[in-house]
PDB file of C-alpha atoms in Angstrom:
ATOM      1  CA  UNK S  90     111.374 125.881 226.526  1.00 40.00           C
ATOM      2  CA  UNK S  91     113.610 122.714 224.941  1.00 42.00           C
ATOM      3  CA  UNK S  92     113.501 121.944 221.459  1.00 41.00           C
ATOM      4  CA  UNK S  93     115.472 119.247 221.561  1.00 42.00           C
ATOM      5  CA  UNK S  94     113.942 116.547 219.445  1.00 43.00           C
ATOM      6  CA  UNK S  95     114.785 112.642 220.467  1.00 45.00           C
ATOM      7  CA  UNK S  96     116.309 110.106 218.413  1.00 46.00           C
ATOM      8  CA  UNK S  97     114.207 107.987 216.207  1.00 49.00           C
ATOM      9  CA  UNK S  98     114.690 105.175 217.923  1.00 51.00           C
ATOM     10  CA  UNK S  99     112.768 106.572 221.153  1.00 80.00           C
ATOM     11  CA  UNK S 100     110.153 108.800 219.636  1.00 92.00           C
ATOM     12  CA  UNK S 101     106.673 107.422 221.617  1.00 97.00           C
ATOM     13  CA  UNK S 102     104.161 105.975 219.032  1.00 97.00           C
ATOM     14  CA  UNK S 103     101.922 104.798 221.594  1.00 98.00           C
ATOM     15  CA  UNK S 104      99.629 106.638 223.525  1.00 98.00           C
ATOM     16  CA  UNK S 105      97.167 106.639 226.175  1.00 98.00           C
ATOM     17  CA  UNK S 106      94.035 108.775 227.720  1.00 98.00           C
ATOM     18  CA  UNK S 107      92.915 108.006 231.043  1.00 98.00           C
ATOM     19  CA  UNK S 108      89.121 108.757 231.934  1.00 98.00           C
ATOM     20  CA  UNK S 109      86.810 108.879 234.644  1.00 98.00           C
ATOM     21  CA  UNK S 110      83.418 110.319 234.975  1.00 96.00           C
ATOM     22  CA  UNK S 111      83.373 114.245 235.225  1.00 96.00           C
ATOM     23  CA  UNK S 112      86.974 114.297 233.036  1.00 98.00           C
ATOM     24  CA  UNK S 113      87.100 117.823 231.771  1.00 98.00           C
ATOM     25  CA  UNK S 114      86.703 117.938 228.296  1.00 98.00           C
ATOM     26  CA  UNK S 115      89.229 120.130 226.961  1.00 98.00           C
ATOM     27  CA  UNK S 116      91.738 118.932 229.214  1.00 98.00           C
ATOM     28  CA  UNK S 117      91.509 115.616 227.139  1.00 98.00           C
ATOM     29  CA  UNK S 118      90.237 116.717 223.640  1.00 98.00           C
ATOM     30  CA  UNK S 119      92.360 119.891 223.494  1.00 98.00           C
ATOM     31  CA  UNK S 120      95.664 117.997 223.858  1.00 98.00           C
ATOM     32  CA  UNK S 121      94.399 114.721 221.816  1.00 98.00           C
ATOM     33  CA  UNK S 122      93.354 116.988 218.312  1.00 98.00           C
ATOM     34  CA  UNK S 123      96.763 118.201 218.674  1.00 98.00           C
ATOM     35  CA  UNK S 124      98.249 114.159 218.276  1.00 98.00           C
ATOM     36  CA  UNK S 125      95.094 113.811 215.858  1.00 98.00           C
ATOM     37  CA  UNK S 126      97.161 116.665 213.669  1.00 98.00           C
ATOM     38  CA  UNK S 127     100.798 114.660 214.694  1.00 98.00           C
ATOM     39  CA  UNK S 128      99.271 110.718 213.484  1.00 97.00           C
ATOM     40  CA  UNK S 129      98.511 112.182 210.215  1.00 96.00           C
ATOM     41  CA  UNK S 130     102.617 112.198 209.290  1.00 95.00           C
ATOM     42  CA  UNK S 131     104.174 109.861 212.700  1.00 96.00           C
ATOM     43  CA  UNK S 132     102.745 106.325 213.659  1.00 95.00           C
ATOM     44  CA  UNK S 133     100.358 106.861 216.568  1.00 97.00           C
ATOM     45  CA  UNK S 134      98.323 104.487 218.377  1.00 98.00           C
ATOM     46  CA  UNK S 135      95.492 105.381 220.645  1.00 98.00           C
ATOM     47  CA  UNK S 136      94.158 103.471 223.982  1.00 98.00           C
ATOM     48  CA  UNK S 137      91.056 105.075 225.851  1.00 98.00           C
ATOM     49  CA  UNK S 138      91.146 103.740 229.470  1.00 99.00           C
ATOM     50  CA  UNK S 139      88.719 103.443 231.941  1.00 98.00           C
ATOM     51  CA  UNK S 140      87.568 101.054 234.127  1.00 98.00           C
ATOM     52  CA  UNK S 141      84.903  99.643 232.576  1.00 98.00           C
ATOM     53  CA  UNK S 142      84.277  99.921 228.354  1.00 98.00           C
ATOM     54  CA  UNK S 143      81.092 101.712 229.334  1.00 98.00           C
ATOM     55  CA  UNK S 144      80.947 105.424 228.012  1.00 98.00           C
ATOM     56  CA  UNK S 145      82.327 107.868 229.653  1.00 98.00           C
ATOM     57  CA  UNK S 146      80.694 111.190 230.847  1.00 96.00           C
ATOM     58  CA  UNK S 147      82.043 114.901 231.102  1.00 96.00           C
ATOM     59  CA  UNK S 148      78.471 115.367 233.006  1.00 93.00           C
ATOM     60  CA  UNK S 149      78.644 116.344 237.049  1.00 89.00           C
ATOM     61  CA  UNK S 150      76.995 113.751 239.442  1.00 81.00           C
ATOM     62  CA  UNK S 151      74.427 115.264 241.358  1.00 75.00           C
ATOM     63  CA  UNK S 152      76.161 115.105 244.427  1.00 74.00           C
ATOM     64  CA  UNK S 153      79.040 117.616 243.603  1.00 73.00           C
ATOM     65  CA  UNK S 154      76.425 120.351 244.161  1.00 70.00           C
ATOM     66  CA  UNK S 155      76.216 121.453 240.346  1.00 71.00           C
ATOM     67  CA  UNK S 156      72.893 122.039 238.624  1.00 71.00           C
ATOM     68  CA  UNK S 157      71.573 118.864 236.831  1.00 65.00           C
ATOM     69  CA  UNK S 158      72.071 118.862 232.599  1.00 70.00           C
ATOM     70  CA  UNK S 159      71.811 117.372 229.981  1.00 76.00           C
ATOM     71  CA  UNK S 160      74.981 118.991 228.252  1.00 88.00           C
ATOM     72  CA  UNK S 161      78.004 117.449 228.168  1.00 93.00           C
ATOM     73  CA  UNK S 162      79.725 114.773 226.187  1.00 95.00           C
ATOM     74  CA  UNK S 163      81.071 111.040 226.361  1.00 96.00           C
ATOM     75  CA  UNK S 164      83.516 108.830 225.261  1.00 98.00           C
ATOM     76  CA  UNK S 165      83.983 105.559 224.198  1.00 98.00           C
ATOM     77  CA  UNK S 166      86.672 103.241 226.141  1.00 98.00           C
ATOM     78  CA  UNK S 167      88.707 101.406 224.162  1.00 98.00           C
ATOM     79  CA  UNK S 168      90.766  99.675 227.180  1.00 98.00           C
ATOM     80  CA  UNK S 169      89.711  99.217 230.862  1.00 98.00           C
ATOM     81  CA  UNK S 170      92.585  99.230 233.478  1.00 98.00           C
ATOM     82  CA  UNK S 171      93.198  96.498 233.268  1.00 98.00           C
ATOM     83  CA  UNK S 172      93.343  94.850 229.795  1.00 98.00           C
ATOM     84  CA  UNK S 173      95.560  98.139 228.397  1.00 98.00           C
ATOM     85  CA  UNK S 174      98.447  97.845 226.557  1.00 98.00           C
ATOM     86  CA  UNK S 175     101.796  98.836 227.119  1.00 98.00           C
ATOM     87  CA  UNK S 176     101.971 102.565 226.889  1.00 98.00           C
ATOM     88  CA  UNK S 177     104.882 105.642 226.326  1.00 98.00           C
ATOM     89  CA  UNK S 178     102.793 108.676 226.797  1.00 98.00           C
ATOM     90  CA  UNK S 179      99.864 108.734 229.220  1.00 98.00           C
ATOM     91  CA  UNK S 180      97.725 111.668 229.103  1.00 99.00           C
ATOM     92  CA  UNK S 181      95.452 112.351 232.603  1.00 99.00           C
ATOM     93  CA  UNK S 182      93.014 115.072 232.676  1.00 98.00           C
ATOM     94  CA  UNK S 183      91.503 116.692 235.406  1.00 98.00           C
ATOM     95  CA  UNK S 184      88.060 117.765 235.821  1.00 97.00           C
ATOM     96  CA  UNK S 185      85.626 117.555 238.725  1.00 95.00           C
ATOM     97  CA  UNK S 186      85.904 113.508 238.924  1.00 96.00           C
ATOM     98  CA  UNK S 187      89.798 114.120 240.292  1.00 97.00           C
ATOM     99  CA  UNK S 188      88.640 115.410 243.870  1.00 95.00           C
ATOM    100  CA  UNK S 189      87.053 111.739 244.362  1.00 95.00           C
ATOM    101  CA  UNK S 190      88.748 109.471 242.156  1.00 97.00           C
ATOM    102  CA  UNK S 191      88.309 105.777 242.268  1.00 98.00           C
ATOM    103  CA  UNK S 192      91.397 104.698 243.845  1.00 98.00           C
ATOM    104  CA  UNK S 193      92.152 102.218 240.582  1.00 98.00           C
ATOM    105  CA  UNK S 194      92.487 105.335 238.600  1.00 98.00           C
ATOM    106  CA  UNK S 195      95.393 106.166 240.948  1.00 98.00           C
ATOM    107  CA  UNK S 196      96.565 102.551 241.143  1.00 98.00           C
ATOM    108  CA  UNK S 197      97.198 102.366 237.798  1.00 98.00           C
ATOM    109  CA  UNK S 198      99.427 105.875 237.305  1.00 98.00           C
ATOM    110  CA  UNK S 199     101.204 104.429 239.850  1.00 98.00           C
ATOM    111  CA  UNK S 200     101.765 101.537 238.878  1.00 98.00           C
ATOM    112  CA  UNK S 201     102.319 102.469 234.892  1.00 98.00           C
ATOM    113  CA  UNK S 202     104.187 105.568 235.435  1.00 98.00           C
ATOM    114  CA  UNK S 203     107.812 102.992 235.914  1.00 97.00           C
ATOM    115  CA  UNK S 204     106.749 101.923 231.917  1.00 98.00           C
ATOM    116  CA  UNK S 205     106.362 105.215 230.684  1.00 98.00           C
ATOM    117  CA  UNK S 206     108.162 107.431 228.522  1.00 97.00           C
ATOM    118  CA  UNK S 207     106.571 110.164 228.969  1.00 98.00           C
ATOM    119  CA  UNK S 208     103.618 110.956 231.962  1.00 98.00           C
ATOM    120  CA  UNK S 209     101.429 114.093 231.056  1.00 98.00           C
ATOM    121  CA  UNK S 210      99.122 115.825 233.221  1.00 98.00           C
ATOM    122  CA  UNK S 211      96.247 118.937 232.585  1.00 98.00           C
ATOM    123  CA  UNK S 212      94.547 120.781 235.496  1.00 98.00           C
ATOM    124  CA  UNK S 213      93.651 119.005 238.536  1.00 98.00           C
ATOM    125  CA  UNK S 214      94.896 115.812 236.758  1.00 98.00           C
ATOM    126  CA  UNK S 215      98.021 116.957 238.449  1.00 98.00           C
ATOM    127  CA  UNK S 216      96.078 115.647 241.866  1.00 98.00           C
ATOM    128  CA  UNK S 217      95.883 112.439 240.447  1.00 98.00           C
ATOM    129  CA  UNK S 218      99.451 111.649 240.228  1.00 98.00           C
ATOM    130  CA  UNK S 219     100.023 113.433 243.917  1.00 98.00           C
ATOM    131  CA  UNK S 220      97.895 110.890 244.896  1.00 98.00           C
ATOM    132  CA  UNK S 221      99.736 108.039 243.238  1.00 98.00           C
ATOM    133  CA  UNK S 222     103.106 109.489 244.935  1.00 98.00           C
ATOM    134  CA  UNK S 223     105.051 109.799 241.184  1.00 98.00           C
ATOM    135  CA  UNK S 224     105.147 113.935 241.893  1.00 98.00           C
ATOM    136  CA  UNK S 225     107.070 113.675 244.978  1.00 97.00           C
ATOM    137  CA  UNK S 226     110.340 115.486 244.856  1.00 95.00           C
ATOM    138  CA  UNK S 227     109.691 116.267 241.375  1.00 95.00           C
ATOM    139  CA  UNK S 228     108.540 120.427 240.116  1.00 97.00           C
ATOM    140  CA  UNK S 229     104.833 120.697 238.764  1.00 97.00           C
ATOM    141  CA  UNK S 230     101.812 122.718 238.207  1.00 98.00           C
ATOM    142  CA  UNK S 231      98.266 122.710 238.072  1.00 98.00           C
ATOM    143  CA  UNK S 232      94.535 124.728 237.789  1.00 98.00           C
ATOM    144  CA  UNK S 233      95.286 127.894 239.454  1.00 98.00           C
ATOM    145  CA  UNK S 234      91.632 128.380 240.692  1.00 97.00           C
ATOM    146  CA  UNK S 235      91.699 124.906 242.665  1.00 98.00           C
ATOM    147  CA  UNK S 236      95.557 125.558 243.608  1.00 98.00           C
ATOM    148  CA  UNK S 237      95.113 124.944 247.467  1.00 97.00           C
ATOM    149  CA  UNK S 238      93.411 121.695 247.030  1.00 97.00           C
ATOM    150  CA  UNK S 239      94.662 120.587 244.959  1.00 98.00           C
ATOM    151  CA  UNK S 240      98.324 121.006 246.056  1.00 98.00           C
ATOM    152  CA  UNK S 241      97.862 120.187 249.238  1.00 98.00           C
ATOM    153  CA  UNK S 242      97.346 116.149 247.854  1.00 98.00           C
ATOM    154  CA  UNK S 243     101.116 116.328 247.356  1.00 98.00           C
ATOM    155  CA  UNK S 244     103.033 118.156 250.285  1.00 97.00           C
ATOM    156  CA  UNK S 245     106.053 116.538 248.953  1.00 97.00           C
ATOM    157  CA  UNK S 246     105.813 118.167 245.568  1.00 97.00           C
ATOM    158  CA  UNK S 247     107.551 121.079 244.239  1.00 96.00           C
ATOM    159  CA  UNK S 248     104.667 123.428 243.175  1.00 97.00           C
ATOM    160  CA  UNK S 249     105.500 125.979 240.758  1.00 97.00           C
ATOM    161  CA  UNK S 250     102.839 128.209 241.317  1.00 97.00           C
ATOM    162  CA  UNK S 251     103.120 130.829 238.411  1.00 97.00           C
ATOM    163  CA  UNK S 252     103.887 128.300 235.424  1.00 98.00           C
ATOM    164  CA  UNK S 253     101.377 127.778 232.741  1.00 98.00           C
ATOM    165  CA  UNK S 254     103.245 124.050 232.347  1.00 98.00           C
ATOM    166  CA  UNK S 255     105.993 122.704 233.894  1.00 98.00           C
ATOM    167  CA  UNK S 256     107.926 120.436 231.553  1.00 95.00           C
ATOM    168  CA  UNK S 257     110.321 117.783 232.510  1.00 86.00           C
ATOM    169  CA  UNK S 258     113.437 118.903 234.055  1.00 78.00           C
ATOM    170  CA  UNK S 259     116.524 117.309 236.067  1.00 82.00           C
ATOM    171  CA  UNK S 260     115.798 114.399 233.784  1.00 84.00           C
ATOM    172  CA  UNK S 261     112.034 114.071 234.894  1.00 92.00           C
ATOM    173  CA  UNK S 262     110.065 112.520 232.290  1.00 97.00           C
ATOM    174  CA  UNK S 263     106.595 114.200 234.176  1.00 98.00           C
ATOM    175  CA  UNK S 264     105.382 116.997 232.301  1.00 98.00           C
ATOM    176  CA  UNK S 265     102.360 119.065 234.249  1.00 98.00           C
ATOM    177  CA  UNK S 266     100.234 121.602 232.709  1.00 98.00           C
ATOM    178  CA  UNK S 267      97.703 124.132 234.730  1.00 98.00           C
ATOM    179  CA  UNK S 268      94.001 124.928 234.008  1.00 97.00           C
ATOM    180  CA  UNK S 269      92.615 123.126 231.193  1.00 97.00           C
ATOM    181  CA  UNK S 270      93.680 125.364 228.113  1.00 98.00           C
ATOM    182  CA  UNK S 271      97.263 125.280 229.449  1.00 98.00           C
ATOM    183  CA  UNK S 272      96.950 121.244 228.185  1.00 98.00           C
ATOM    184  CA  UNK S 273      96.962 122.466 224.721  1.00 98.00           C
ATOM    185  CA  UNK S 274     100.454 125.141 225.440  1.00 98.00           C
ATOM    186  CA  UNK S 275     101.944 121.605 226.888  1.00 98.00           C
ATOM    187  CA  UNK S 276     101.513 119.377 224.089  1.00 98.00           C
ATOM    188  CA  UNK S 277     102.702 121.818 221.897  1.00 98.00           C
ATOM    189  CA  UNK S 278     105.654 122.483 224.165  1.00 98.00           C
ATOM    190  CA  UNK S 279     106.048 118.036 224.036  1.00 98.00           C
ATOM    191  CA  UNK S 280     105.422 117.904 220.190  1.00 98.00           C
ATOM    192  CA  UNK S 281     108.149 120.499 219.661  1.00 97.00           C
ATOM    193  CA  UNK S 282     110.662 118.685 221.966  1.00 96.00           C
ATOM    194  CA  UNK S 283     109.789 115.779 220.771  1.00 96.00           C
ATOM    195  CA  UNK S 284     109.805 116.192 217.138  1.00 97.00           C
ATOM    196  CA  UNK S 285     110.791 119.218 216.775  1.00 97.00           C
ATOM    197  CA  UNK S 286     109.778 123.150 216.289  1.00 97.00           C
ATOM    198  CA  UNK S 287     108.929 122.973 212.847  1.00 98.00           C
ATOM    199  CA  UNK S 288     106.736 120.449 213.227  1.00 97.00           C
ATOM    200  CA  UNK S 289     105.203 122.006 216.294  1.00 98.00           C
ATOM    201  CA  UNK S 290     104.634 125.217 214.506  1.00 98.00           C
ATOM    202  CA  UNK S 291     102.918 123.553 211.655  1.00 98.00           C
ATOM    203  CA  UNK S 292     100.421 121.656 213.279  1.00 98.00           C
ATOM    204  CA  UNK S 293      99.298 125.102 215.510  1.00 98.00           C
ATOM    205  CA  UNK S 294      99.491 127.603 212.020  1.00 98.00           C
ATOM    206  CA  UNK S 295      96.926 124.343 210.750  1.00 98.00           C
ATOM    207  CA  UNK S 296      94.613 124.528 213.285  1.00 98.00           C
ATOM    208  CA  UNK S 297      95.129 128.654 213.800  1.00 98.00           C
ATOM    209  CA  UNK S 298      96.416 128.338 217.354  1.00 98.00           C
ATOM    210  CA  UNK S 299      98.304 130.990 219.003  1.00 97.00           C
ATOM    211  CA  UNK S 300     100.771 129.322 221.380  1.00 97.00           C
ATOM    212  CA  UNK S 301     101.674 130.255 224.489  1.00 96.00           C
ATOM    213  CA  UNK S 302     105.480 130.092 224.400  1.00 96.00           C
ATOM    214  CA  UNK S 303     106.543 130.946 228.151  1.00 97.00           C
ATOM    215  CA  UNK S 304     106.123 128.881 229.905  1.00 97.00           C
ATOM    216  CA  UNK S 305     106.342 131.506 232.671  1.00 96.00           C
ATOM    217  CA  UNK S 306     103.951 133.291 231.392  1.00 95.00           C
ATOM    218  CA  UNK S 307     100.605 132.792 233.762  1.00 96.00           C
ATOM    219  CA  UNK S 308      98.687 135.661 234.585  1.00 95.00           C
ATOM    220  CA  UNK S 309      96.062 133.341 236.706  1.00 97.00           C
ATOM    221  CA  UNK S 310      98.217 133.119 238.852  1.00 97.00           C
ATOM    222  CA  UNK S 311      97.734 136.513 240.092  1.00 95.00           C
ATOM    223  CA  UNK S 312      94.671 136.776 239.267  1.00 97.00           C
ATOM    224  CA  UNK S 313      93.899 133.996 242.027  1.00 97.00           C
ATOM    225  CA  UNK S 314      96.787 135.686 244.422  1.00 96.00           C
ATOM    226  CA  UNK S 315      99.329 132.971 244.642  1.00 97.00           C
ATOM    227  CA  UNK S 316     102.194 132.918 246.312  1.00 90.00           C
ATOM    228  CA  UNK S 317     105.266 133.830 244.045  1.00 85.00           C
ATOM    229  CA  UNK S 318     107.338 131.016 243.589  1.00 74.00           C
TER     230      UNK S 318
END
């Protein structure tokens, strides 16, 4: 895993979330208390995006076959697609809502993703920037349990079926991470290249994390009997 940390000039200070209804929750939160932890001591700037500024639900539609409840959470837009600002880090989740996404959502990570620094993906998020093309040619990884589907959105892709996260490499700025907790191993695995270990390894002995720090290290991967890589 690099611990290379960039030069002050080109350290990212502004970030951005991209929802949709059915986002997983973790694979948004889990990732975003970790950059809570990081604003505290860097400059950080946050932009929710959607694409409307109506809240946001976690909750299933009907029609995907789950039960109907009343549990689950929202979130308040702060940006819809197309009033949001200029961005280094995008964050997209994945979560139910990816195996029908409004095309916009794709639209704009395609059309962003030339802006970015940095282009971060959790779970089935992954599918999302298949979709938009920006994976092709490039190694990634994504939710183990909804591999096949998933994958098969980007036949051009470089799947890298037993990775927890796949970080940026041959000068790839696209970091991928697989189901939902493996969002929290990757932006740990970006705060320490970013800023550096120390840092990294402050912020997870705050919040009493134990970090996964192999990236190779992905037992779901045979528990759901993937082909090795």
């Amino acid at each position: 895993m690099s611990s290379v940390r960039v030069s002050s000039l080109s350290v990212p200070s502004k970030f951005g979330v991209l929802v949709f209804p059915t986002f997983q929750a973790l694979d948004a939160f889990g990732p975003l208390d970790i950059l809570n932890d990081l604003s505290w001591d860097h400059e950080c700037e946050l932009s929710v995006i959607a694409t409307t500024l109506d809240p946001v639900s976690t909750a299933p539609d009907p029609s995907m076959g789950k039960k109907s409840s009343k549990f689950a959470q929202s979130i308040v837009p702060t940006h819809t697609l197309e009033n949001a600002p200029p961005l280094d880090v995008l964050l997209v989740p994945g979560g139910l809502g990816t195996r029908n996404p409004d095309p916009a959502i794709v639209d704009f990570i395609r059309d962003r993703y030339p802006s970015l620094k940095y282009l971060l993906s959790v779970c089935t998020g992954a599918g999302l920037l298949a979709r938009a093309g920006v994976l092709d040619n490039q190694k990634a990884t994504t939710n183990k349990k909804a591999w096949y589907e998933t994958t098969q959105l980007g036949p051009k892709v470089q799947w890298m079926s037993h990775a927890r996260w796949v970080e940026g490499v041959d000068g790839s700025n696209i970091w991928t991470a697989s189901g939902v907790t493996a969002g929290i191993d990757l932006i740990f695995a970006w705060v320490q290249h970013v800023f550096g270990e120390e840092i990294a390894k402050n912020i997870a002995t705050g919040i009493e994390y134990e970090r996964h720090t192999d990236w190779t290290d992905d037992p779901f991967a045979d528990i759901y009997s993937l082909p090795p890589p």
